[in-house]
Short mmCIF file of C-alpha atoms and ligand atoms in Angstrom, two decimals:
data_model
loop_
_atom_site.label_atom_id
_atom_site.label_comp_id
_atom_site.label_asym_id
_atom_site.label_seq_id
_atom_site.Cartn_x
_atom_site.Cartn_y
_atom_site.Cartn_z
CA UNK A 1 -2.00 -16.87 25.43
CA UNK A 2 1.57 -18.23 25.38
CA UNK A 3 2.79 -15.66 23.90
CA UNK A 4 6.80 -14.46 24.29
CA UNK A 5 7.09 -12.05 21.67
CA UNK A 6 8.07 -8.81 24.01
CA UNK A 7 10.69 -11.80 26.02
CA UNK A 8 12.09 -12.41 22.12
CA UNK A 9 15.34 -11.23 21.01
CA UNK A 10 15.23 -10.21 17.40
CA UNK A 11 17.08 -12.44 15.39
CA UNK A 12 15.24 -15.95 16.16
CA UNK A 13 11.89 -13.63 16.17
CA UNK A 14 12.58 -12.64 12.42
CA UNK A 15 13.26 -15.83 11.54
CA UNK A 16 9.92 -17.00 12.96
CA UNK A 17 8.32 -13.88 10.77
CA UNK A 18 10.27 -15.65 7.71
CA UNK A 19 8.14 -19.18 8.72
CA UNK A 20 4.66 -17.76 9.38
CA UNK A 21 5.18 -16.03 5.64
CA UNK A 22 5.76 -19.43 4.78
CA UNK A 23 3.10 -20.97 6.59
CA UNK A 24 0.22 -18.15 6.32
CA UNK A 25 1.23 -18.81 1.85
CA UNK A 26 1.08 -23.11 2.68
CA UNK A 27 -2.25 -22.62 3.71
CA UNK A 28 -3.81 -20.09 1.24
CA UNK A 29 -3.97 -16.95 3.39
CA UNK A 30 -1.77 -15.05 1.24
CA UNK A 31 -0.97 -15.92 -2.59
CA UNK A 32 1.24 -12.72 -4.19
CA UNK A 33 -0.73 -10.27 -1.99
CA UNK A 34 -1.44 -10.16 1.86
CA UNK A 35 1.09 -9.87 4.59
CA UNK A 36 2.23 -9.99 7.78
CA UNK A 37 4.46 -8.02 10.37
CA UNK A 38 5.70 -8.03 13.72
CA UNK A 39 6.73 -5.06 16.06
CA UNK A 40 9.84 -4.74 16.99
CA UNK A 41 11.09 -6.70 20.38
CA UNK A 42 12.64 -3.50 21.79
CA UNK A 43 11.55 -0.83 20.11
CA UNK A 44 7.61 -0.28 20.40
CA UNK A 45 8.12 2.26 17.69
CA UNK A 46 9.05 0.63 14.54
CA UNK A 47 7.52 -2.70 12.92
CA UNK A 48 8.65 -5.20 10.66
CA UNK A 49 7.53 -6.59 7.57
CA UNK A 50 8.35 -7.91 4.20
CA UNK A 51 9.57 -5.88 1.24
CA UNK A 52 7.71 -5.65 -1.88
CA UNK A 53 7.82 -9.46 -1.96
CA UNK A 54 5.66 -12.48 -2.46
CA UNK A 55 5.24 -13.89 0.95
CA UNK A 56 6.82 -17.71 -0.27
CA UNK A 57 9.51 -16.34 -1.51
CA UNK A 58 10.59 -13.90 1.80
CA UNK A 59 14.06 -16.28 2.97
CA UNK A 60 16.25 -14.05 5.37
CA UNK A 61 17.26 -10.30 7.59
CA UNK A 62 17.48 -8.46 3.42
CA UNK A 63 14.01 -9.24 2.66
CA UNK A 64 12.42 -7.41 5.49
CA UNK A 65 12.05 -3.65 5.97
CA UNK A 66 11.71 -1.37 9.17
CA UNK A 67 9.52 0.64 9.44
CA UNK A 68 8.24 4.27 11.99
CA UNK A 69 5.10 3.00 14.08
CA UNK A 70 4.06 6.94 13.49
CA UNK A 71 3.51 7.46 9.92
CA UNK A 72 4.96 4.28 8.07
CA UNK A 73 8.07 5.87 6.55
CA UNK A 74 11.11 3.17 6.17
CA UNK A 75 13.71 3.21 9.06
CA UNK A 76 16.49 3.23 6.65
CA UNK A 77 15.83 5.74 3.60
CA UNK A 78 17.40 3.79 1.45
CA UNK A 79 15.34 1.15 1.80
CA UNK A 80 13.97 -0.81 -0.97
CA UNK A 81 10.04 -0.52 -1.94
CA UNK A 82 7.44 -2.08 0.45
CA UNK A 83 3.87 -3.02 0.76
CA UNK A 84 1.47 -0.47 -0.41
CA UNK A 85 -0.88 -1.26 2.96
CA UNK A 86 1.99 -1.46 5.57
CA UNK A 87 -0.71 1.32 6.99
CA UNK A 88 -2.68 -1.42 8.29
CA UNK A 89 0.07 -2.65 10.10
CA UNK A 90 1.79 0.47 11.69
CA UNK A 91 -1.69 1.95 12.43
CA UNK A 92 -2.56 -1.00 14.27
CA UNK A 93 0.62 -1.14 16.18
CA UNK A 94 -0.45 2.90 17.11
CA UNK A 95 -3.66 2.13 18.45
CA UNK A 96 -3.04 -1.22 20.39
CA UNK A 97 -0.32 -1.18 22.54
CA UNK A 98 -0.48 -4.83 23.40
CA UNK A 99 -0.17 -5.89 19.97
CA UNK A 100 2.96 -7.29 18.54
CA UNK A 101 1.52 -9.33 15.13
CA UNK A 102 -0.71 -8.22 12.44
CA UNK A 103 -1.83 -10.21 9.37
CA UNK A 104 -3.81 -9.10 5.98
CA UNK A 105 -5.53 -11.87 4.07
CA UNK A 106 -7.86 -11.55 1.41
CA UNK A 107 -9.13 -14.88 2.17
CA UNK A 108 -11.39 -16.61 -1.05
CA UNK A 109 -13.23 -18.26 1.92
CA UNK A 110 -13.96 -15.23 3.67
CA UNK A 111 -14.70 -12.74 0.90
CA UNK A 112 -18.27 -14.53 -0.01
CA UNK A 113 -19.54 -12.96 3.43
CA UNK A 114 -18.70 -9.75 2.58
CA UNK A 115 -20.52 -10.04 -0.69
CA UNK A 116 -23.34 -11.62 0.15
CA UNK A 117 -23.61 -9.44 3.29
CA UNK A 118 -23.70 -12.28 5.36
CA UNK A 119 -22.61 -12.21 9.35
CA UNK A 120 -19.25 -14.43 9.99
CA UNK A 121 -20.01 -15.76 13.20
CA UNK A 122 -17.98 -18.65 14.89
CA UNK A 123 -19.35 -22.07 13.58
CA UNK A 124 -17.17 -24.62 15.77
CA UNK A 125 -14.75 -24.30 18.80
CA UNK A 126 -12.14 -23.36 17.08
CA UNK A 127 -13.00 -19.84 16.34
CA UNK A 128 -14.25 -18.51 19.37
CA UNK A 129 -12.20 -15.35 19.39
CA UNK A 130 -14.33 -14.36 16.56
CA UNK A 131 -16.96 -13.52 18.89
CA UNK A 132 -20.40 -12.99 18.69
CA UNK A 133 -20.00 -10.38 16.04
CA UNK A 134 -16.92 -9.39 13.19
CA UNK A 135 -17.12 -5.83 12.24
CA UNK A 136 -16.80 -4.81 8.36
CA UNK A 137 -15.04 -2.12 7.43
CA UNK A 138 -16.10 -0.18 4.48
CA UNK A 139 -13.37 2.01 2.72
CA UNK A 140 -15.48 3.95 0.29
CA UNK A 141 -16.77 6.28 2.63
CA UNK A 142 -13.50 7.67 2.94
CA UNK A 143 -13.52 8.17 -0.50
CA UNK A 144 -13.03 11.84 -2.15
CA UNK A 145 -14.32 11.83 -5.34
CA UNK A 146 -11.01 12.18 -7.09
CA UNK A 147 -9.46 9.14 -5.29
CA UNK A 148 -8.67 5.92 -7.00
CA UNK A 149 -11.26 3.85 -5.62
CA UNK A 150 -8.54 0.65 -5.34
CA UNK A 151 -9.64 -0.56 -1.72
CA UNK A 152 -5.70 -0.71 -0.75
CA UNK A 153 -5.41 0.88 2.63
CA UNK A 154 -2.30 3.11 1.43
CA UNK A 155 -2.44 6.13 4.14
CA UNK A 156 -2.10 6.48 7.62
CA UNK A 157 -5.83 8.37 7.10
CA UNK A 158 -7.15 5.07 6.05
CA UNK A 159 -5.19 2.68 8.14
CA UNK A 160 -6.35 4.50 11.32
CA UNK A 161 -9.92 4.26 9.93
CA UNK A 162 -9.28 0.44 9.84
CA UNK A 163 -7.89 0.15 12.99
CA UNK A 164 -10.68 2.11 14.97
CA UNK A 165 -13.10 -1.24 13.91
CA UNK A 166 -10.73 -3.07 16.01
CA UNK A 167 -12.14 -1.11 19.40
CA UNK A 168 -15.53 -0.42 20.52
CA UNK A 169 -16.97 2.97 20.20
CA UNK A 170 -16.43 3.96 23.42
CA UNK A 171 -13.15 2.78 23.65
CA UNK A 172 -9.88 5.74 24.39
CA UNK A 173 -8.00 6.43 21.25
CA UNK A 174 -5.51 4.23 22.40
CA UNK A 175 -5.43 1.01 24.32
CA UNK A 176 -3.22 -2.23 25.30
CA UNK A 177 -5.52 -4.08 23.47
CA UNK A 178 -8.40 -4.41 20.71
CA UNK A 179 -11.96 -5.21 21.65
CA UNK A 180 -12.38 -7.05 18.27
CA UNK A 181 -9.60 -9.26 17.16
CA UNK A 182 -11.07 -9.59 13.13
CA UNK A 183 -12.17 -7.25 10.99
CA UNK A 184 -13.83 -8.06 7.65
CA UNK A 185 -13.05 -5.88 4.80
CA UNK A 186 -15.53 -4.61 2.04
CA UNK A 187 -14.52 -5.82 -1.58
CA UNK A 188 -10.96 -7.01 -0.01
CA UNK A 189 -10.69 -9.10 2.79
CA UNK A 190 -10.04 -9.44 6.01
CA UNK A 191 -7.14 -8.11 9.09
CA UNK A 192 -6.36 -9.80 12.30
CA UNK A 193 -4.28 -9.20 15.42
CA UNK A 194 -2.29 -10.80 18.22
CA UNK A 195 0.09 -10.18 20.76
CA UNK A 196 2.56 -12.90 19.66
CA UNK A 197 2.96 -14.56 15.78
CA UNK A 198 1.74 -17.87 17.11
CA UNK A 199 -1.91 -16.07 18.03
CA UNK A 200 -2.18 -13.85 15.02
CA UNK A 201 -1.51 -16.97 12.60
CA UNK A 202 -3.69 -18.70 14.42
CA UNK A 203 -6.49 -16.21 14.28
CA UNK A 204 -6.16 -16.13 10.46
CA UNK A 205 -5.96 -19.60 9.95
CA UNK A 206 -8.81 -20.63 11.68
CA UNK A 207 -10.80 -16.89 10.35
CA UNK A 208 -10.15 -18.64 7.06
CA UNK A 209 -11.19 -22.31 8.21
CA UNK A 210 -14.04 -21.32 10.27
CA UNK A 211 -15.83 -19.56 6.69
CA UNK A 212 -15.33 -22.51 5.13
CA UNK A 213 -17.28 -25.00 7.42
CA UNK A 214 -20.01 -22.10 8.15
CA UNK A 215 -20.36 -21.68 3.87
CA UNK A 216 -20.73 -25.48 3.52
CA UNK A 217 -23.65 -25.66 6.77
CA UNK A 218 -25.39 -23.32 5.35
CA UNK A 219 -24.87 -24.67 1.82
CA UNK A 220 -25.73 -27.85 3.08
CA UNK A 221 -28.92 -26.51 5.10
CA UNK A 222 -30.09 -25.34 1.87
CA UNK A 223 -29.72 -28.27 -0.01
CA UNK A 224 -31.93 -31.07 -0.86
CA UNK A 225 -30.04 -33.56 1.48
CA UNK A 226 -32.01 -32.58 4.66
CA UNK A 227 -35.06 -33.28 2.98
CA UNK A 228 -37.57 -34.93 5.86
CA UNK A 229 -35.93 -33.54 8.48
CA UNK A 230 -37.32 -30.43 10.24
CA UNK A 231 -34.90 -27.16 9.48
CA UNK A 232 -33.61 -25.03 11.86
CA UNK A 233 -31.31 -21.78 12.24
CA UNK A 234 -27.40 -22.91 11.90
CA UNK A 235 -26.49 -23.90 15.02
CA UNK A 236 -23.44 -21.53 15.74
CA UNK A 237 -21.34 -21.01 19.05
CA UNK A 238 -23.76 -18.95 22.01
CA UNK A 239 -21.70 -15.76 23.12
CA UNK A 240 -20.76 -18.07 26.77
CA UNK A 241 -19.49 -20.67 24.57
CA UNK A 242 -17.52 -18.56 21.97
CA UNK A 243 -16.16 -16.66 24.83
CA UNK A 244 -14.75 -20.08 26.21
CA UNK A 245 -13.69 -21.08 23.25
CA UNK A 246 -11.45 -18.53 23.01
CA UNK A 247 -10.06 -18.82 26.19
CA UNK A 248 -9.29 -22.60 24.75
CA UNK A 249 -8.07 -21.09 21.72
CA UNK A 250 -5.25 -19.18 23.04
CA UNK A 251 -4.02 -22.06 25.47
CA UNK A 252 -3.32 -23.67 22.88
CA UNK A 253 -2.21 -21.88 19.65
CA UNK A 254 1.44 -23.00 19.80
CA UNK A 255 1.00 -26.24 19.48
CA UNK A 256 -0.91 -25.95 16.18
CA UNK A 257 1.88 -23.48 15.15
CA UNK A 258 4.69 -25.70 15.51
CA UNK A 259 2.91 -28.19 13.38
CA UNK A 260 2.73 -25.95 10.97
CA UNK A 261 6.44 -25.00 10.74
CA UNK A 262 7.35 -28.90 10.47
CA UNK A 263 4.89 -28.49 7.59
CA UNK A 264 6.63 -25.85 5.47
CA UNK A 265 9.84 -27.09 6.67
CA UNK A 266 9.30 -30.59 4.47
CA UNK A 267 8.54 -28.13 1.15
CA UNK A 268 11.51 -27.12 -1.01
CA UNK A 269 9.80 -24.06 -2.07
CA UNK A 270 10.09 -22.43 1.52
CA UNK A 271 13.42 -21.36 2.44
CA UNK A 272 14.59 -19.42 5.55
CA UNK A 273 17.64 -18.69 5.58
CA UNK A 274 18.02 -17.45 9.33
CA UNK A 275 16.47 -20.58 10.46
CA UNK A 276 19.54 -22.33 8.35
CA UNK A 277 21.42 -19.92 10.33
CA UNK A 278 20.67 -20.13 13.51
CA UNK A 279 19.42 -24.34 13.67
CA UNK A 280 16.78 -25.68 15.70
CA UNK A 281 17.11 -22.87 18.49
CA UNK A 282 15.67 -20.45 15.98
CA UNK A 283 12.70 -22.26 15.87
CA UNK A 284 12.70 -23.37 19.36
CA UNK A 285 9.11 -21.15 20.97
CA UNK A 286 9.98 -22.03 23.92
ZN1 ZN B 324 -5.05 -6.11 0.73
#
């Protein structure tokens, strides 16, 4: 993938983080809740993510927070309050050396397959990188009985637990990168991963898209419209073809990504003020 996150100095990567808040909010991945980070350019150690902030609203350097890859504590002490679930992120970071983006949707178009306990598969070429199976991720197991049964992934305990349905059973404890690159979560929503911005927005985005056209075929297989016609199984990607896909996928990921900063660029409620800042070579990927 065309990724040139680790290359990245920080500034004109955090103003990039500012955009893809922007942009994963534009296109209904996050409302008020959901989030996204980066790790930081130099520092393997530490992340980066929003403050306790609605993604639309995130505009420059104040409104993000720092935080220790090991156990999520802030960089600065003094730092103002964050996202409950940052665990996600820094346990992610822990296990995957290779990754350098994280995003948390809870997706309305994804959800349904959770609660109908129906596989997400890839439906079109798109959303290859989805694979020929998206684990689910159950929190309630972890459960004591005295817990507050929220779902929020709030401790390193359960953020670890989320990240291990990232790798393969077999896989070491820690790796450069995940075997699975979604992961569906139970009454919540769903967490994806990539090694630059550009290919973990694109992962959501099209994690979100791809549920939507597999909800209406099978809605439409279902319905009355076909009548005459001899049924058959929803004809999703093969393994050799979502494996493809994917390598198609990640060729091409930044091109879809600077469309979509033109497209929150041309909304007045979006405003980064680093981008301001810094002009066009802030936003410049190359
Ligand atoms: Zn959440």
């Amino acid at each position: 993938m065309t990724s040139n996150h680790p290359a990245t100095s920080l500034p004109p990567l955090l103003s990039t983080l500012i955009t893809a808040n922007h942009i994963l909010h534009h296109h209904n991945l996050v409302d008020g809740y959901g989030h996204i980070s980066i790790r930081h350019p130099s520092n393997p150690a530490i992340y980066i993510m929003a403050g306790y902030l609605a993604p639309a609203v995130v505009s420059c350097a104040s409104d993000l927070i720092e935080y220790h890859v090991s156990d999520g504590s802030p960089v600065d002490p003094s730092a103002g309050k964050g996202y409950s679930e940052r665990f996600i992120h820094g346990e992610l970071y822990k296990r995957f050396t290779g990754i350098n983006c994280v995003i948390h949707s809870h997706s309305e178009a994804v959800l349904p397959f959770m609660i109908a306990g129906v596989p997400l598969r890839p439906a079109f070429h798109m959303a290859g990188f989805l694979g020929t199976a998206v684990p689910t991720f159950d929190i309630t197991a972890l459960y004591k009985p005295t817990d507050q049964k929220d779902m929020l992934v709030n401790t390193t305990h359960f953020g670890a637990a989320l990240a291990s349905h990232f790798a393969s059973p077999t896989a070491p404890a820690t790796s450069a990168l995940p075997d699975n690159l979604v992961v569906l979560m139970r009454h919540h929503g769903f967490t994806t991963v990539g090694e630059s911005i550009q290919d973990a927005v694109f992962r959501a985005m099209y994690t979100h898209i791809n549920a939507t056209v597999l909800t209406t075929a099978a809605n439409l297989k279902s319905s009355s419209l076909g009548d005459g016609v001899e049924r058959k199984e929803l004809d999703l990607l093969t393994k050799e073809e979502a494996a493809g896909c994917r390598v198609m996928n990640e060729k091409t990921a930044d091109k879809a990504f600077r469309g979509w900063i033109e497209e929150v660029r041309a909304v007045p409620l979006y405003i980064n003020e680093m981008a301001r800042e810094e002009g066009e070579r802030s936003l410049n990927l190359d």
